[in-house]
mmCIF file of C-alpha atoms and ligand atoms in Angstrom:
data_model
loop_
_atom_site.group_PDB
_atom_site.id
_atom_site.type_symbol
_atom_site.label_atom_id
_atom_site.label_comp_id
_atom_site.label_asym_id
_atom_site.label_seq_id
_atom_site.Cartn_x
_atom_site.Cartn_y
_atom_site.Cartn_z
ATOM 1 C CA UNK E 1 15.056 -48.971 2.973
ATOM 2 C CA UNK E 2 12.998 -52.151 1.963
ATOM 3 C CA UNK E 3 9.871 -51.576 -0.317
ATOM 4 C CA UNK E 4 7.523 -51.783 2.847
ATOM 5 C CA UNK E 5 9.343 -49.382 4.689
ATOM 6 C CA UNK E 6 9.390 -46.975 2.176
ATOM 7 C CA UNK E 7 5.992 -47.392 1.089
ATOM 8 C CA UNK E 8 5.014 -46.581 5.196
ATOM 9 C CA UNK E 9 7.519 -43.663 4.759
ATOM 10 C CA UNK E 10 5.650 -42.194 1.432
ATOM 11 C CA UNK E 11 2.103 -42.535 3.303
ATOM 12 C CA UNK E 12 3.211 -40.872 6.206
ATOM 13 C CA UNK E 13 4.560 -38.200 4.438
ATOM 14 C CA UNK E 14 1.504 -37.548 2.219
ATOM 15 C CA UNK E 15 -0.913 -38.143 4.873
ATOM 16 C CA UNK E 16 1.185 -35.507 7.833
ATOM 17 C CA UNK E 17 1.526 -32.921 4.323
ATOM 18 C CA UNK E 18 -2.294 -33.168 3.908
ATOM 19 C CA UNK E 19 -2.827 -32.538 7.930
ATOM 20 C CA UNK E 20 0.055 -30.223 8.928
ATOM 21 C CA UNK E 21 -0.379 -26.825 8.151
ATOM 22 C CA UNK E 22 2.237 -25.221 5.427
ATOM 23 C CA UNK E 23 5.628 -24.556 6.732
ATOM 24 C CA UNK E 24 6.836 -20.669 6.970
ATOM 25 C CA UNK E 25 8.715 -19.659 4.004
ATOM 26 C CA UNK E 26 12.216 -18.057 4.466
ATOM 27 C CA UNK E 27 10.818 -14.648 3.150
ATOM 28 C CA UNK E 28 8.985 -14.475 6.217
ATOM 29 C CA UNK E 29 10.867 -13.760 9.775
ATOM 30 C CA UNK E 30 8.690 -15.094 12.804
ATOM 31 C CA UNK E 31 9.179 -12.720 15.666
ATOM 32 C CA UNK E 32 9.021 -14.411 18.965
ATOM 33 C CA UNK E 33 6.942 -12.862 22.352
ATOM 34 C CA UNK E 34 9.754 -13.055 24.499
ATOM 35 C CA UNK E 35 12.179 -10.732 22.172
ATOM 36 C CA UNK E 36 13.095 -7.916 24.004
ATOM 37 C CA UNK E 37 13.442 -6.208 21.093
ATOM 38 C CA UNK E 38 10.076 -7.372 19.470
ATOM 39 C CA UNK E 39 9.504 -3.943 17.703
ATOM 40 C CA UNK E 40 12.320 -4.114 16.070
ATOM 41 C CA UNK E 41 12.440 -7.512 14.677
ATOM 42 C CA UNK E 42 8.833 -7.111 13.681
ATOM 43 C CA UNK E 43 10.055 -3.891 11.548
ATOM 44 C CA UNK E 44 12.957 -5.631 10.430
ATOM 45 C CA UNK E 45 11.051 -8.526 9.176
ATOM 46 C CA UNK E 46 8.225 -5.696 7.563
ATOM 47 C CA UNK E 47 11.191 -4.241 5.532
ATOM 48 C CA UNK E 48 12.852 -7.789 4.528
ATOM 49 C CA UNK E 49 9.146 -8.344 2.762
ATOM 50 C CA UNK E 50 9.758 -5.364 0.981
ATOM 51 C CA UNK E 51 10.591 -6.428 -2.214
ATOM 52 C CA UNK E 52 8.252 -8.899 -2.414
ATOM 53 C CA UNK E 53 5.288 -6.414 -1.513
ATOM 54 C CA UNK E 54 6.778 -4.485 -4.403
ATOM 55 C CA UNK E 55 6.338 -7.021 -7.145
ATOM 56 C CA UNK E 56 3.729 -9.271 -5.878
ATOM 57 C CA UNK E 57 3.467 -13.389 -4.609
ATOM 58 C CA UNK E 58 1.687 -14.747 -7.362
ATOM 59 C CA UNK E 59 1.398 -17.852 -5.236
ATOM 60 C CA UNK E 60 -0.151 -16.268 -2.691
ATOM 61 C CA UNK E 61 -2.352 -14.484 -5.100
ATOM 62 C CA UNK E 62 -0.810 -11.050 -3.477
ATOM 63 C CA UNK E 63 -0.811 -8.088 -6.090
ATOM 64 C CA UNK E 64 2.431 -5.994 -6.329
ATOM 65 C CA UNK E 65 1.975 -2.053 -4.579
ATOM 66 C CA UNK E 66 4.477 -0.839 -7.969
ATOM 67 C CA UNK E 67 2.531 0.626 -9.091
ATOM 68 C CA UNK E 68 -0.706 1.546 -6.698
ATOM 69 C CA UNK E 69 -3.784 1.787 -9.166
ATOM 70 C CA UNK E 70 -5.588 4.167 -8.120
ATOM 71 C CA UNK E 71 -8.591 4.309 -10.393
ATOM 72 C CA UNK E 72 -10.499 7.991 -11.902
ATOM 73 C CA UNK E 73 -11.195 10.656 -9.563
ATOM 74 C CA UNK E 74 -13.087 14.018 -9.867
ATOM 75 C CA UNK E 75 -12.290 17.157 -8.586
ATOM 76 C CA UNK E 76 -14.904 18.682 -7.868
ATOM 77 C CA UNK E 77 -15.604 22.419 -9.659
ATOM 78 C CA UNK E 78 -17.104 23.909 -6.996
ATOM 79 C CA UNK E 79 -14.869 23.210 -4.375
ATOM 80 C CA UNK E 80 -12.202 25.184 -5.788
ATOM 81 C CA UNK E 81 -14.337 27.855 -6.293
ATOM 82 C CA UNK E 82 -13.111 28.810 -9.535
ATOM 83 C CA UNK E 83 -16.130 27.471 -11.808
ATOM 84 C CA UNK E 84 -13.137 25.247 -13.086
ATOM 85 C CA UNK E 85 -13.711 21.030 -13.270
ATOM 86 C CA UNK E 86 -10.777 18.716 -13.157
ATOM 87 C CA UNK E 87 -10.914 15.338 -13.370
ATOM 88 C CA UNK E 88 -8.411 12.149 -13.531
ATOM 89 C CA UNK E 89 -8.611 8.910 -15.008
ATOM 90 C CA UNK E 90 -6.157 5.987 -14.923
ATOM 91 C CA UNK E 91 -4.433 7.518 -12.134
ATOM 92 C CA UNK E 92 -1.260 5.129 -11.093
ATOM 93 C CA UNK E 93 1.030 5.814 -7.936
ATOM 94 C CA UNK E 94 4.814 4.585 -8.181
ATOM 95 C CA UNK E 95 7.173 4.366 -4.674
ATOM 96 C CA UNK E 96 4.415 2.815 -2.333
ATOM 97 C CA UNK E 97 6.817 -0.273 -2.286
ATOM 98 C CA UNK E 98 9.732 1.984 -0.742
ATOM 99 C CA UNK E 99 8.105 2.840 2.550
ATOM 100 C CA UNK E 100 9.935 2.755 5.701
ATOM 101 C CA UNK E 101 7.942 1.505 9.014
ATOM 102 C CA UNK E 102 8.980 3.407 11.570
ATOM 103 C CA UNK E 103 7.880 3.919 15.948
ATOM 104 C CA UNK E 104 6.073 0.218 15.648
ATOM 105 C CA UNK E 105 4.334 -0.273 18.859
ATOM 106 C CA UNK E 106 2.555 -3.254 20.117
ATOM 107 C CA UNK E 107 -0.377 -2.094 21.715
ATOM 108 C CA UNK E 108 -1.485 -5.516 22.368
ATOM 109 C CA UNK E 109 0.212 -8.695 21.422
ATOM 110 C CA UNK E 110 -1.488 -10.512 18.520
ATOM 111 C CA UNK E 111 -4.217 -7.617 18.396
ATOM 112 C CA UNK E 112 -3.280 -4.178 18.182
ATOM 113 C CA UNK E 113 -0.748 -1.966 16.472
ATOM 114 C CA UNK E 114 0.329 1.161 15.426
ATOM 115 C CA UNK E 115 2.747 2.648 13.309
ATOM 116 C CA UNK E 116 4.065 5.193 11.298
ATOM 117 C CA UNK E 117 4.945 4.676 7.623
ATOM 118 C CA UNK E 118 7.596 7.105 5.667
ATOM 119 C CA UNK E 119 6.561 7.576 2.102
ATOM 120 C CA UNK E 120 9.906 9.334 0.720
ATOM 121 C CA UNK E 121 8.747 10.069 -2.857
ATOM 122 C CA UNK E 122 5.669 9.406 -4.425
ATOM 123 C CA UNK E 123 5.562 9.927 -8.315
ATOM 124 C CA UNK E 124 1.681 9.760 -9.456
ATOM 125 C CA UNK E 125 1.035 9.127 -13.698
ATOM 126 C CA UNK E 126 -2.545 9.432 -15.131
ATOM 127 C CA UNK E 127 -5.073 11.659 -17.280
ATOM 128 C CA UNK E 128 -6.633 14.429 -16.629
ATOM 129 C CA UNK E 129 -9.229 16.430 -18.654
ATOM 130 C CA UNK E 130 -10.181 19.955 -17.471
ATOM 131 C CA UNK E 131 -12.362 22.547 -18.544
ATOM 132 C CA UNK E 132 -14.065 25.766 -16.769
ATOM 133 C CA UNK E 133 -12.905 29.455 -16.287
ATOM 134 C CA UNK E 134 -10.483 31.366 -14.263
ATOM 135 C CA UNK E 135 -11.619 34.841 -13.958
ATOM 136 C CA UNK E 136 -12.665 35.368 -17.540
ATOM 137 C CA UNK E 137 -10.104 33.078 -18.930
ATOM 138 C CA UNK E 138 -11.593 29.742 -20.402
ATOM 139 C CA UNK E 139 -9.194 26.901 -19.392
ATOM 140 C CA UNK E 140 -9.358 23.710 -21.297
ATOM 141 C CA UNK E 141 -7.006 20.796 -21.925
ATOM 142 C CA UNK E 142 -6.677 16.972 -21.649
ATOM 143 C CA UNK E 143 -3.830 14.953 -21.456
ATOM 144 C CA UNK E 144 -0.869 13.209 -19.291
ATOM 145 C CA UNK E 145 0.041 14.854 -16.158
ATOM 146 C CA UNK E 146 2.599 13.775 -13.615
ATOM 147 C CA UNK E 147 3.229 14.372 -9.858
ATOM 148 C CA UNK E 148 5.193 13.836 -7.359
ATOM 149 C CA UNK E 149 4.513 13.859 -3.321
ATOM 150 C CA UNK E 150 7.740 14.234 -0.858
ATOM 151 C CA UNK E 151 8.246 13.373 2.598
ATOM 152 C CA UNK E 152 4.808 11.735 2.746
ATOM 153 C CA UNK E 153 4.040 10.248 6.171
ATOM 154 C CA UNK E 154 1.335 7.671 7.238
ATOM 155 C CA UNK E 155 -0.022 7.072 10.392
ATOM 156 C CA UNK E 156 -1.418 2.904 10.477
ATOM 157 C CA UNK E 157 -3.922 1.785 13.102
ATOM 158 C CA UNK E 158 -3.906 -2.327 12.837
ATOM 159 C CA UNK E 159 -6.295 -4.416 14.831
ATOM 160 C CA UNK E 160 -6.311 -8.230 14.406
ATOM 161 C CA UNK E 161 -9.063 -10.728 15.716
ATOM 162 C CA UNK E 162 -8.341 -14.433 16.069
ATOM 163 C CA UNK E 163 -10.332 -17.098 13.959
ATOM 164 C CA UNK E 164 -11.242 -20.706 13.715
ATOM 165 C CA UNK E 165 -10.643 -21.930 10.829
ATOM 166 C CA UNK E 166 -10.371 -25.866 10.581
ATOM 167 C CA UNK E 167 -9.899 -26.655 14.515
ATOM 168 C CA UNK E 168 -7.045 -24.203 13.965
ATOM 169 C CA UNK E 169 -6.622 -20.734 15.535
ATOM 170 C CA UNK E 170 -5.115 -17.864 12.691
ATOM 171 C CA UNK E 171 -4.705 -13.956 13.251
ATOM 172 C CA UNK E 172 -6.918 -11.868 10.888
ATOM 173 C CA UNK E 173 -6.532 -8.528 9.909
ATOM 174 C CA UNK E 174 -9.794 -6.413 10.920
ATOM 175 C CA UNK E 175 -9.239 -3.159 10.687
ATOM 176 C CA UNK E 176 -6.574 -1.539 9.173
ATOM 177 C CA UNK E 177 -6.331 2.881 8.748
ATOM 178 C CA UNK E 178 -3.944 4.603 7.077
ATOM 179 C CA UNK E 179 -3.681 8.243 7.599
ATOM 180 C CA UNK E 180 -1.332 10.315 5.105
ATOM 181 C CA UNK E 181 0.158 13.484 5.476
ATOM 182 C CA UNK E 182 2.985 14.964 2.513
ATOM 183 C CA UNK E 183 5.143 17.581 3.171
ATOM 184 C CA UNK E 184 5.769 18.883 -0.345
ATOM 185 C CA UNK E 185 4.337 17.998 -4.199
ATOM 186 C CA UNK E 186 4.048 19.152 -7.435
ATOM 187 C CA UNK E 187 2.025 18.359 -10.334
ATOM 188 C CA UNK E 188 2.495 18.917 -14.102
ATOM 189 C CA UNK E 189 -0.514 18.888 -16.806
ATOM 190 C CA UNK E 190 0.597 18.270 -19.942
ATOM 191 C CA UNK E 191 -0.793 19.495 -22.979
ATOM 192 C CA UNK E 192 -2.702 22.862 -21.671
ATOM 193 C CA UNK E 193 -4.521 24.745 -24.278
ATOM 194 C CA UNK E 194 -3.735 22.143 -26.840
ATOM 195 C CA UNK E 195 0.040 22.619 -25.654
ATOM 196 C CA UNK E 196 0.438 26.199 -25.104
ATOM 197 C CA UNK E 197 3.711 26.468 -23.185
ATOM 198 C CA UNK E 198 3.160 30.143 -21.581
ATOM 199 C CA UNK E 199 -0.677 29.516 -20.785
ATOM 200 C CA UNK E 200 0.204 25.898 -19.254
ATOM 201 C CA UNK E 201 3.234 26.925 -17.048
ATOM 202 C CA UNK E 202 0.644 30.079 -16.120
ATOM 203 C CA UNK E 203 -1.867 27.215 -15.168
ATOM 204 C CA UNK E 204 0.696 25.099 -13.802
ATOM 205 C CA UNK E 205 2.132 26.798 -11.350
ATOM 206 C CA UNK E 206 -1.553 28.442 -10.427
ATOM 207 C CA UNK E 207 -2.596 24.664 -9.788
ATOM 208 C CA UNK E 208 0.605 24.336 -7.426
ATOM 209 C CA UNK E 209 0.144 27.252 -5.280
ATOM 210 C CA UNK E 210 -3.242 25.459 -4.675
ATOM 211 C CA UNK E 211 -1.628 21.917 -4.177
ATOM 212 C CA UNK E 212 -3.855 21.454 -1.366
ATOM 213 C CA UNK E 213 -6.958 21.363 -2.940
ATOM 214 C CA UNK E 214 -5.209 18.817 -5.256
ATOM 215 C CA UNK E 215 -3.708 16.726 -2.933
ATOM 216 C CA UNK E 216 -6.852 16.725 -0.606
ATOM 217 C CA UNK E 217 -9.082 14.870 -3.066
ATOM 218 C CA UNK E 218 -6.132 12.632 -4.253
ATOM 219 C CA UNK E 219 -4.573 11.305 -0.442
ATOM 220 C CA UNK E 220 -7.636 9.616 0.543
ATOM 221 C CA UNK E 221 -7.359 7.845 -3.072
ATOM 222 C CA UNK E 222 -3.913 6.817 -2.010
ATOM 223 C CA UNK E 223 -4.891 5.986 1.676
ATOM 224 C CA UNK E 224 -8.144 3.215 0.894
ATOM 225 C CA UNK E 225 -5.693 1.653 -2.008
ATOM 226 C CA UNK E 226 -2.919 0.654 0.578
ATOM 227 C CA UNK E 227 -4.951 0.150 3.186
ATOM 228 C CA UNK E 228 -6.801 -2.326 1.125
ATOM 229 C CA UNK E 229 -3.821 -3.819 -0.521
ATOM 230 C CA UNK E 230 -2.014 -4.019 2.811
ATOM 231 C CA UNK E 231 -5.505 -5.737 5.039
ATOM 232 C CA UNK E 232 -5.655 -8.642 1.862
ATOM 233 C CA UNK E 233 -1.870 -9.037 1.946
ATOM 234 C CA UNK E 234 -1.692 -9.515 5.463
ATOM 235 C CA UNK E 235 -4.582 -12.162 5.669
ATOM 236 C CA UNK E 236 -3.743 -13.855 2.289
ATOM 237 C CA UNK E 237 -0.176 -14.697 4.747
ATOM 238 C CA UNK E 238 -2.119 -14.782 7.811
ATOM 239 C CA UNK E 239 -4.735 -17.130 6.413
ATOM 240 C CA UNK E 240 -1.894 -19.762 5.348
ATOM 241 C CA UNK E 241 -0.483 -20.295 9.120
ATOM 242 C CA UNK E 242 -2.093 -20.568 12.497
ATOM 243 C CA UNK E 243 -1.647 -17.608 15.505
ATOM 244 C CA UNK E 244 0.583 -20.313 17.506
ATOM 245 C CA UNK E 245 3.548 -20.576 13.847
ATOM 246 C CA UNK E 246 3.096 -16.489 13.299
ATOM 247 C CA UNK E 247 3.035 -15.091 16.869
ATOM 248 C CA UNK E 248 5.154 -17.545 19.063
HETATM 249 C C1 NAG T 1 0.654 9.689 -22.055
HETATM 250 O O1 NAG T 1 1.027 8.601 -21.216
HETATM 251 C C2 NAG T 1 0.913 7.349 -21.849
HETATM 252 C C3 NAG T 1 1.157 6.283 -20.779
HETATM 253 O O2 NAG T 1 2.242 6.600 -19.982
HETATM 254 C C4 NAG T 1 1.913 7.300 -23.001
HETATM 255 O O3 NAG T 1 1.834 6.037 -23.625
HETATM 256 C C5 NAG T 1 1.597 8.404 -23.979
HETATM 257 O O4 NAG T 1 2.573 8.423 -25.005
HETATM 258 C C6 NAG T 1 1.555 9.756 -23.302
HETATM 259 N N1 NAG T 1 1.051 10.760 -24.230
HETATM 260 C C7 NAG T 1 1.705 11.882 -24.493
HETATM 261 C C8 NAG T 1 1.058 12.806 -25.463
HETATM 262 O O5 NAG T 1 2.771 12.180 -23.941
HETATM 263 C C1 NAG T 2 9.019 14.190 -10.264
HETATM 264 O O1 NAG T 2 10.282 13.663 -9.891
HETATM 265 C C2 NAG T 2 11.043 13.165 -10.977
HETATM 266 C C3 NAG T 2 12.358 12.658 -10.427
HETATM 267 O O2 NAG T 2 12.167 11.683 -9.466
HETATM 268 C C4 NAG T 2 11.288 14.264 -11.988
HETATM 269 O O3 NAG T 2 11.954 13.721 -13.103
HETATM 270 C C5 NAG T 2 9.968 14.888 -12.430
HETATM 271 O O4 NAG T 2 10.199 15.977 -13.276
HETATM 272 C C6 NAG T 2 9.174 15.345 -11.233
HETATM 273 N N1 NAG T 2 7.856 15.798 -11.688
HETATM 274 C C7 NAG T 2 7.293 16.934 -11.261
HETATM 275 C C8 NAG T 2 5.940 17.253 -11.812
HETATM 276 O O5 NAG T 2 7.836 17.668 -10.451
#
């Protein structure tokens, strides 16, 4: 190449880098309309994200789901009826990343979809403070506790609108609902009556024959943080490529 040509070359190059849209990375699989098995390669390419959804895309500014913080939460006295308060700080959810997507169906191409996520094992870390009486036994402690939820299941409602943006047409993320069910769970406070093994496993278990009213005011904790993280994950991809590159 002369000097002129390649000085044409280099300005064509900048100038179709600085109009062009970006070009799709190889950690994303483009699913195509016409695939007769479109479900399926749009799960498939779901799961191959996977361990990128676990750590994070810096570059994309896309925050890792290991783990899923989750914030303080209080469970309310009086709804357990037991003149007993509980409540949870710095709560943290691990295993978020290892969900499996499973019955995808395209309700409408480009628009509307549902699915079911599997949540095999959750394992929740934070710290807990509680105080109140059972019967006419005061109950106090503060410390770690630990959980874990099995055989969690989600139900995902996504609906996507189309936007201009730049002359160009991308696929937003509107609305996005996560309903969670678990099967099974257990939780472990540490550090009952300043450590009192036979009161805390007392306590323990009485906590786990009530996991429900546990696990009640914690799933909806678990269900807005991946909904959220999921809806700005999506669109900080979505936002990078236009409908026609995503949803040939
Ligand atoms: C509680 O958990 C924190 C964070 O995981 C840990 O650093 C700390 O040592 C734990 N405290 C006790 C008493 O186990
Ligand atoms: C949660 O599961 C882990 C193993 O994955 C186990 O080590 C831990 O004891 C369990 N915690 C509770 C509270 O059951």
């Amino acid at each position: 190449m002369n000097d002129i040509k390649f000085l044409i070359f280099i300005t064509f190059t900048l100038i179709s880098a600085v109009c062009s849209v970006e070009e799709i990375p190889d950690f994303l699989q483009i699913c195509h309309e016409s695939d007769p098995k479109l479900s399926q390669c749009v799960t498939n390419s779901i799961h191959a994200l996977k361990p990128l959804l676990k750590t994070g895309i810096p570059d994309y500014d896309i925050i890792g789901l290991e783990p899923l913080e989750l914030g303080d939460l209080l469970v309310a006295g009086s709804k357990t009826g037991q003149g007993l308060s509980i409540s949870a700080k710095d709560i943290k959810v691990y295993g978020a990343g290892n969900f499996f997507v499973k019955n995808f169906k395209i309700i409408e191409y480009a628009s509307k979809y549902t699915f079911d996520i599997e949540l095999p094992h959750l394992w929740v870390v934070g710290q807990y403070i509680m105080d109140g009486r059972v019967l006419f036994l005061p109950i106090k402690g503060a410390g770690n506790f630990s959980g874990n939820f099995t055989q969690g299941k989600g139900d995902v409602r996504l609906k996507g609108i189309q936007k201009e943006v730049n002359g160009q047409t991308h696929f937003m993320v509107s609305k996005l609902d996560i309903k969670i069910t678990v099967q099974r769970g257990k939780i472990e406070l540490e550090n009952l009556f300043g450590g009192d093994k036979t009161l805390g496993d007392i306590i323990n278990s009485a906590i786990n024959d009530n996991f429900e009213t546990f696990s009640q005011d914690l799933i909806p904790l678990i269900e807005k943080s991946l909904s959220r993280i999921f809806k700005s994950t999506g669109n900080k991809i979505f936002k990078r490529f236009t409908l026609a590159q995503l949803f040939p």
